[in-house]
C-alpha atoms as a PDB file:
ATOM      1  CA  UNK A   1       0.000   0.000   0.000  1.00  0.00           C
ATOM      2  CA  UNK A   2       1.407   3.410  -0.973  1.00  0.00           C
ATOM      3  CA  UNK A   3       1.772   6.257   1.511  1.00  0.00           C
ATOM      4  CA  UNK A   4      -1.133   8.112  -0.110  1.00  0.00           C
ATOM      5  CA  UNK A   5      -3.350   5.004   0.077  1.00  0.00           C
ATOM      6  CA  UNK A   6      -2.399   4.535   3.728  1.00  0.00           C
ATOM      7  CA  UNK A   7      -3.173   8.193   4.463  1.00  0.00           C
ATOM      8  CA  UNK A   8      -6.465   7.805   2.607  1.00  0.00           C
ATOM      9  CA  UNK A   9      -7.461   4.786   4.685  1.00  0.00           C
ATOM     10  CA  UNK A  10      -6.405   6.521   7.884  1.00  0.00           C
ATOM     11  CA  UNK A  11      -8.553   9.525   6.957  1.00  0.00           C
ATOM     12  CA  UNK A  12     -11.449   7.257   5.982  1.00  0.00           C
ATOM     13  CA  UNK A  13     -11.339   5.536   9.380  1.00  0.00           C
ATOM     14  CA  UNK A  14     -11.480   8.927  11.092  1.00  0.00           C
ATOM     15  CA  UNK A  15     -14.262  10.096   8.736  1.00  0.00           C
ATOM     16  CA  UNK A  16     -16.291   6.993   9.580  1.00  0.00           C
ATOM     17  CA  UNK A  17     -15.681   7.620  13.280  1.00  0.00           C
ATOM     18  CA  UNK A  18     -16.872  11.222  12.960  1.00  0.00           C
ATOM     19  CA  UNK A  19     -20.041  10.057  11.179  1.00  0.00           C
ATOM     20  CA  UNK A  20     -20.607   7.308  13.738  1.00  0.00           C
ATOM     21  CA  UNK A  21     -20.230   9.584  16.766  1.00  0.00           C
ATOM     22  CA  UNK A  22     -22.638  12.055  15.141  1.00  0.00           C
ATOM     23  CA  UNK A  23     -25.284   9.441  14.438  1.00  0.00           C
ATOM     24  CA  UNK A  24     -24.943   7.086  17.399  1.00  0.00           C
ATOM     25  CA  UNK A  25     -22.839   8.769  20.079  1.00  0.00           C
ATOM     26  CA  UNK A  26     -19.420   8.197  21.584  1.00  0.00           C
ATOM     27  CA  UNK A  27     -20.345   4.775  22.992  1.00  0.00           C
ATOM     28  CA  UNK A  28     -20.687   3.416  19.433  1.00  0.00           C
ATOM     29  CA  UNK A  29     -17.029   4.091  18.594  1.00  0.00           C
ATOM     30  CA  UNK A  30     -15.578   0.603  18.664  1.00  0.00           C
ATOM     31  CA  UNK A  31     -12.693  -0.427  16.432  1.00  0.00           C
ATOM     32  CA  UNK A  32     -14.749  -3.276  15.036  1.00  0.00           C
ATOM     33  CA  UNK A  33     -17.715  -1.030  14.098  1.00  0.00           C
ATOM     34  CA  UNK A  34     -15.515   1.644  12.551  1.00  0.00           C
ATOM     35  CA  UNK A  35     -13.689  -1.014  10.515  1.00  0.00           C
ATOM     36  CA  UNK A  36     -16.979  -2.585   9.413  1.00  0.00           C
ATOM     37  CA  UNK A  37     -18.398   0.741   8.241  1.00  0.00           C
ATOM     38  CA  UNK A  38     -15.122   1.624   6.513  1.00  0.00           C
ATOM     39  CA  UNK A  39     -15.254  -1.691   4.666  1.00  0.00           C
ATOM     40  CA  UNK A  40     -11.959  -3.042   6.025  1.00  0.00           C
ATOM     41  CA  UNK A  41     -10.993  -5.973   8.238  1.00  0.00           C
ATOM     42  CA  UNK A  42     -11.471  -5.459  11.956  1.00  0.00           C
ATOM     43  CA  UNK A  43      -7.680  -5.509  12.398  1.00  0.00           C
ATOM     44  CA  UNK A  44      -6.993  -2.806   9.802  1.00  0.00           C
ATOM     45  CA  UNK A  45      -7.457   0.187  12.138  1.00  0.00           C
ATOM     46  CA  UNK A  46      -4.654  -1.139  14.381  1.00  0.00           C
ATOM     47  CA  UNK A  47      -2.149  -0.547  11.557  1.00  0.00           C
ATOM     48  CA  UNK A  48      -2.840   3.185  11.737  1.00  0.00           C
ATOM     49  CA  UNK A  49      -4.027   3.540  15.317  1.00  0.00           C
ATOM     50  CA  UNK A  50      -2.193   1.098  17.597  1.00  0.00           C
ATOM     51  CA  UNK A  51      -4.675   1.753  20.413  1.00  0.00           C
ATOM     52  CA  UNK A  52      -8.372   2.482  20.546  1.00  0.00           C
ATOM     53  CA  UNK A  53      -7.584   5.739  22.388  1.00  0.00           C
ATOM     54  CA  UNK A  54      -5.423   6.913  19.483  1.00  0.00           C
ATOM     55  CA  UNK A  55      -8.309   6.476  17.054  1.00  0.00           C
ATOM     56  CA  UNK A  56     -10.714   8.195  19.446  1.00  0.00           C
ATOM     57  CA  UNK A  57      -8.222  11.032  19.838  1.00  0.00           C
ATOM     58  CA  UNK A  58      -7.960  11.453  16.047  1.00  0.00           C
ATOM     59  CA  UNK A  59     -11.760  11.648  15.862  1.00  0.00           C
ATOM     60  CA  UNK A  60     -11.878  14.154  18.738  1.00  0.00           C
ATOM     61  CA  UNK A  61      -9.234  16.288  16.995  1.00  0.00           C
ATOM     62  CA  UNK A  62     -11.702  16.682  14.128  1.00  0.00           C
ATOM     63  CA  UNK A  63     -14.243  17.956  16.646  1.00  0.00           C
ATOM     64  CA  UNK A  64     -11.782  20.504  18.030  1.00  0.00           C
ATOM     65  CA  UNK A  65     -10.901  21.600  14.492  1.00  0.00           C
ATOM     66  CA  UNK A  66     -14.597  22.074  13.701  1.00  0.00           C
ATOM     67  CA  UNK A  67     -15.200  23.988  16.937  1.00  0.00           C
ATOM     68  CA  UNK A  68     -12.103  26.106  16.276  1.00  0.00           C
ATOM     69  CA  UNK A  69     -13.353  27.040  12.805  1.00  0.00           C
ATOM     70  CA  UNK A  70     -16.759  27.950  14.193  1.00  0.00           C
ATOM     71  CA  UNK A  71     -15.147  29.989  16.971  1.00  0.00           C
ATOM     72  CA  UNK A  72     -12.986  31.901  14.486  1.00  0.00           C
ATOM     73  CA  UNK A  73     -16.099  32.656  12.453  1.00  0.00           C
ATOM     74  CA  UNK A  74     -17.964  33.826  15.552  1.00  0.00           C
ATOM     75  CA  UNK A  75     -15.163  36.149  16.628  1.00  0.00           C
ATOM     76  CA  UNK A  76     -14.853  37.516  13.120  1.00  0.00           C
ATOM     77  CA  UNK A  77     -12.202  40.085  12.324  1.00  0.00           C
ATOM     78  CA  UNK A  78     -11.680  41.032  15.967  1.00  0.00           C
ATOM     79  CA  UNK A  79     -13.119  44.525  15.654  1.00  0.00           C
ATOM     80  CA  UNK A  80     -16.038  43.867  18.026  1.00  0.00           C
ATOM     81  CA  UNK A  81     -15.508  44.623  21.688  1.00  0.00           C
ATOM     82  CA  UNK A  82     -13.806  41.894  23.726  1.00  0.00           C
ATOM     83  CA  UNK A  83     -17.075  41.384  25.628  1.00  0.00           C
ATOM     84  CA  UNK A  84     -19.010  40.921  22.367  1.00  0.00           C
ATOM     85  CA  UNK A  85     -16.377  38.466  21.141  1.00  0.00           C
ATOM     86  CA  UNK A  86     -16.556  36.451  24.386  1.00  0.00           C
ATOM     87  CA  UNK A  87     -20.332  36.411  24.046  1.00  0.00           C
ATOM     88  CA  UNK A  88     -20.173  35.207  20.427  1.00  0.00           C
ATOM     89  CA  UNK A  89     -17.547  32.593  21.280  1.00  0.00           C
ATOM     90  CA  UNK A  90     -19.598  31.365  24.253  1.00  0.00           C
ATOM     91  CA  UNK A  91     -22.775  31.083  22.226  1.00  0.00           C
ATOM     92  CA  UNK A  92     -20.921  29.188  19.493  1.00  0.00           C
ATOM     93  CA  UNK A  93     -19.497  26.817  22.110  1.00  0.00           C
ATOM     94  CA  UNK A  94     -22.957  26.105  23.524  1.00  0.00           C
ATOM     95  CA  UNK A  95     -24.492  25.628  20.081  1.00  0.00           C
ATOM     96  CA  UNK A  96     -21.701  23.225  19.127  1.00  0.00           C
ATOM     97  CA  UNK A  97     -22.174  21.245  22.341  1.00  0.00           C
ATOM     98  CA  UNK A  98     -25.935  21.004  21.882  1.00  0.00           C
ATOM     99  CA  UNK A  99     -25.805  20.235  18.143  1.00  0.00           C
ATOM    100  CA  UNK A 100     -23.005  17.645  18.465  1.00  0.00           C
ATOM    101  CA  UNK A 101     -23.509  15.867  21.800  1.00  0.00           C
ATOM    102  CA  UNK A 102     -21.577  12.708  20.879  1.00  0.00           C
ATOM    103  CA  UNK A 103     -18.556  14.605  19.573  1.00  0.00           C
ATOM    104  CA  UNK A 104     -18.689  17.048  22.490  1.00  0.00           C
ATOM    105  CA  UNK A 105     -18.665  14.169  24.958  1.00  0.00           C
ATOM    106  CA  UNK A 106     -15.743  12.540  23.166  1.00  0.00           C
ATOM    107  CA  UNK A 107     -13.739  15.778  22.991  1.00  0.00           C
ATOM    108  CA  UNK A 108     -13.738  16.224  26.746  1.00  0.00           C
ATOM    109  CA  UNK A 109     -13.127  12.643  27.829  1.00  0.00           C
ATOM    110  CA  UNK A 110     -10.557  12.769  30.595  1.00  0.00           C
ATOM    111  CA  UNK A 111      -8.703   9.655  29.411  1.00  0.00           C
ATOM    112  CA  UNK A 112      -8.091  11.240  26.005  1.00  0.00           C
ATOM    113  CA  UNK A 113      -7.050  14.635  27.348  1.00  0.00           C
ATOM    114  CA  UNK A 114      -4.907  13.176  30.123  1.00  0.00           C
ATOM    115  CA  UNK A 115      -2.787  11.133  27.742  1.00  0.00           C
ATOM    116  CA  UNK A 116      -0.277  13.734  26.566  1.00  0.00           C
ATOM    117  CA  UNK A 117       1.137  11.528  23.793  1.00  0.00           C
ATOM    118  CA  UNK A 118      -2.174  11.563  21.924  1.00  0.00           C
ATOM    119  CA  UNK A 119      -1.750  15.281  21.165  1.00  0.00           C
ATOM    120  CA  UNK A 120      -5.267  16.323  22.082  1.00  0.00           C
ATOM    121  CA  UNK A 121      -4.127  18.968  24.567  1.00  0.00           C
ATOM    122  CA  UNK A 122      -2.259  20.758  21.794  1.00  0.00           C
ATOM    123  CA  UNK A 123      -5.491  20.794  19.801  1.00  0.00           C
ATOM    124  CA  UNK A 124      -7.748  21.959  22.630  1.00  0.00           C
ATOM    125  CA  UNK A 125      -5.566  24.503  24.443  1.00  0.00           C
ATOM    126  CA  UNK A 126      -5.349  27.139  21.664  1.00  0.00           C
ATOM    127  CA  UNK A 127      -9.107  27.697  21.821  1.00  0.00           C
ATOM    128  CA  UNK A 128      -8.875  28.151  25.582  1.00  0.00           C
ATOM    129  CA  UNK A 129      -6.020  30.594  24.938  1.00  0.00           C
ATOM    130  CA  UNK A 130      -8.325  32.667  22.738  1.00  0.00           C
ATOM    131  CA  UNK A 131     -10.873  32.780  25.560  1.00  0.00           C
ATOM    132  CA  UNK A 132      -8.181  33.792  28.081  1.00  0.00           C
ATOM    133  CA  UNK A 133      -7.002  36.594  25.788  1.00  0.00           C
ATOM    134  CA  UNK A 134     -10.532  37.921  25.269  1.00  0.00           C
ATOM    135  CA  UNK A 135     -11.389  37.717  28.971  1.00  0.00           C
ATOM    136  CA  UNK A 136      -8.132  39.541  29.764  1.00  0.00           C
ATOM    137  CA  UNK A 137      -9.063  42.334  27.384  1.00  0.00           C
ATOM    138  CA  UNK A 138     -12.633  42.494  28.705  1.00  0.00           C
ATOM    139  CA  UNK A 139     -11.511  42.367  32.361  1.00  0.00           C
ATOM    140  CA  UNK A 140      -7.911  43.585  32.695  1.00  0.00           C
ATOM    141  CA  UNK A 141      -8.411  43.753  36.476  1.00  0.00           C
ATOM    142  CA  UNK A 142      -8.582  39.969  36.999  1.00  0.00           C
ATOM    143  CA  UNK A 143      -6.510  36.840  36.496  1.00  0.00           C
ATOM    144  CA  UNK A 144      -7.831  36.104  33.015  1.00  0.00           C
ATOM    145  CA  UNK A 145      -6.827  32.430  33.122  1.00  0.00           C
ATOM    146  CA  UNK A 146      -8.899  31.819  36.256  1.00  0.00           C
ATOM    147  CA  UNK A 147     -11.920  33.783  35.066  1.00  0.00           C
ATOM    148  CA  UNK A 148     -11.783  32.101  31.644  1.00  0.00           C
ATOM    149  CA  UNK A 149     -11.548  28.711  33.374  1.00  0.00           C
ATOM    150  CA  UNK A 150     -14.557  29.492  35.552  1.00  0.00           C
ATOM    151  CA  UNK A 151     -16.516  30.755  32.539  1.00  0.00           C
ATOM    152  CA  UNK A 152     -15.619  27.650  30.535  1.00  0.00           C
ATOM    153  CA  UNK A 153     -16.748  25.442  33.429  1.00  0.00           C
ATOM    154  CA  UNK A 154     -19.985  27.435  33.564  1.00  0.00           C
ATOM    155  CA  UNK A 155     -20.518  26.991  29.817  1.00  0.00           C
ATOM    156  CA  UNK A 156     -19.796  23.277  30.056  1.00  0.00           C
ATOM    157  CA  UNK A 157     -22.334  22.993  32.877  1.00  0.00           C
ATOM    158  CA  UNK A 158     -24.908  24.986  30.918  1.00  0.00           C
ATOM    159  CA  UNK A 159     -24.433  22.699  27.917  1.00  0.00           C
ATOM    160  CA  UNK A 160     -24.768  19.510  29.943  1.00  0.00           C
ATOM    161  CA  UNK A 161     -27.705  20.631  32.062  1.00  0.00           C
ATOM    162  CA  UNK A 162     -29.522  22.088  29.036  1.00  0.00           C
ATOM    163  CA  UNK A 163     -29.041  18.884  27.074  1.00  0.00           C
ATOM    164  CA  UNK A 164     -30.431  16.842  29.962  1.00  0.00           C
ATOM    165  CA  UNK A 165     -33.451  19.175  30.263  1.00  0.00           C
ATOM    166  CA  UNK A 166     -32.583  20.106  33.855  1.00  0.00           C
ATOM    167  CA  UNK A 167     -32.207  23.844  33.280  1.00  0.00           C
ATOM    168  CA  UNK A 168     -35.459  24.106  31.363  1.00  0.00           C
ATOM    169  CA  UNK A 169     -37.236  22.373  34.247  1.00  0.00           C
ATOM    170  CA  UNK A 170     -35.529  24.404  36.978  1.00  0.00           C
ATOM    171  CA  UNK A 171     -35.710  27.827  35.329  1.00  0.00           C
ATOM    172  CA  UNK A 172     -38.691  27.558  32.999  1.00  0.00           C
ATOM    173  CA  UNK A 173     -36.445  28.866  30.210  1.00  0.00           C
ATOM    174  CA  UNK A 174     -37.094  27.739  26.658  1.00  0.00           C
ATOM    175  CA  UNK A 175     -33.860  29.265  25.313  1.00  0.00           C
ATOM    176  CA  UNK A 176     -30.359  29.159  26.801  1.00  0.00           C
ATOM    177  CA  UNK A 177     -29.532  32.759  25.801  1.00  0.00           C
ATOM    178  CA  UNK A 178     -30.787  34.411  29.038  1.00  0.00           C
ATOM    179  CA  UNK A 179     -28.769  31.885  31.031  1.00  0.00           C
ATOM    180  CA  UNK A 180     -25.724  32.611  28.886  1.00  0.00           C
ATOM    181  CA  UNK A 181     -26.145  36.351  29.491  1.00  0.00           C
ATOM    182  CA  UNK A 182     -26.322  35.710  33.239  1.00  0.00           C
ATOM    183  CA  UNK A 183     -23.152  33.611  33.096  1.00  0.00           C
ATOM    184  CA  UNK A 184     -21.328  36.322  31.162  1.00  0.00           C
ATOM    185  CA  UNK A 185     -22.505  38.980  33.620  1.00  0.00           C
ATOM    186  CA  UNK A 186     -21.333  36.818  36.521  1.00  0.00           C
ATOM    187  CA  UNK A 187     -17.843  36.383  35.073  1.00  0.00           C
ATOM    188  CA  UNK A 188     -17.322  39.622  33.155  1.00  0.00           C
ATOM    189  CA  UNK A 189     -19.517  42.014  35.108  1.00  0.00           C
ATOM    190  CA  UNK A 190     -22.752  43.511  33.850  1.00  0.00           C
ATOM    191  CA  UNK A 191     -22.703  44.611  30.237  1.00  0.00           C
ATOM    192  CA  UNK A 192     -22.328  48.375  29.924  1.00  0.00           C
ATOM    193  CA  UNK A 193     -25.441  50.161  28.713  1.00  0.00           C
ATOM    194  CA  UNK A 194     -24.986  51.983  25.429  1.00  0.00           C
END
C-alpha cells in the first residue's frame, strides 16, 4: 500500500468515526464497528491507530478543528468589543455542544485529554487561549486564566444541564440565551449600557 493510500485509509477511518459519533454517540465508537463501516478488516485500524484511544483522539481532533473554525467565524475580524467576542464565542461553544452531543462528549473525555502523547491537549488549548485573551481584554483587572476557566466550566455545565433538560425544568427557560447572558454577567460584570 502506498503512503497516499495509507493516508487515505487513515482519513477514511477517522471520517467513519466522525459520522458514527454524530449518528450514534461516543459509545458506538468501537474499532470493530468503525472497521466494518469503513469496509476493512477489523484488524486494519490497528495498523494506523495502535490503540483504541489513538483512534478516538484522532476523531476528537476533528471535533476541536470544527469547533475552532466555528469559533474563528464567531469572533470575526476582531473589531467587536472583547465582551461581544466572548459572548459570540460562548454562544458558538454552547451551540456546538448542543448540536453535536456525541462529539462534544468525546472531545472532553478525561482519558483522552490526560494522555499527553495523543496530542489532544495541543489541539484543545489554543481555543482556551483565545478565551483567556478575550477575557483579559474584557476584564484587565482579573486573572484572566482563572476567570476564563470558571466561565468555561460554567458553559460546560450549561451545555450539559440544558441537554439533559434540567435547566429548562428548573428555570422555565425555553432558550439558553438568558442563562448565557447571566453567566457572562457573573464572570465579566454587567454589560455596559450603550
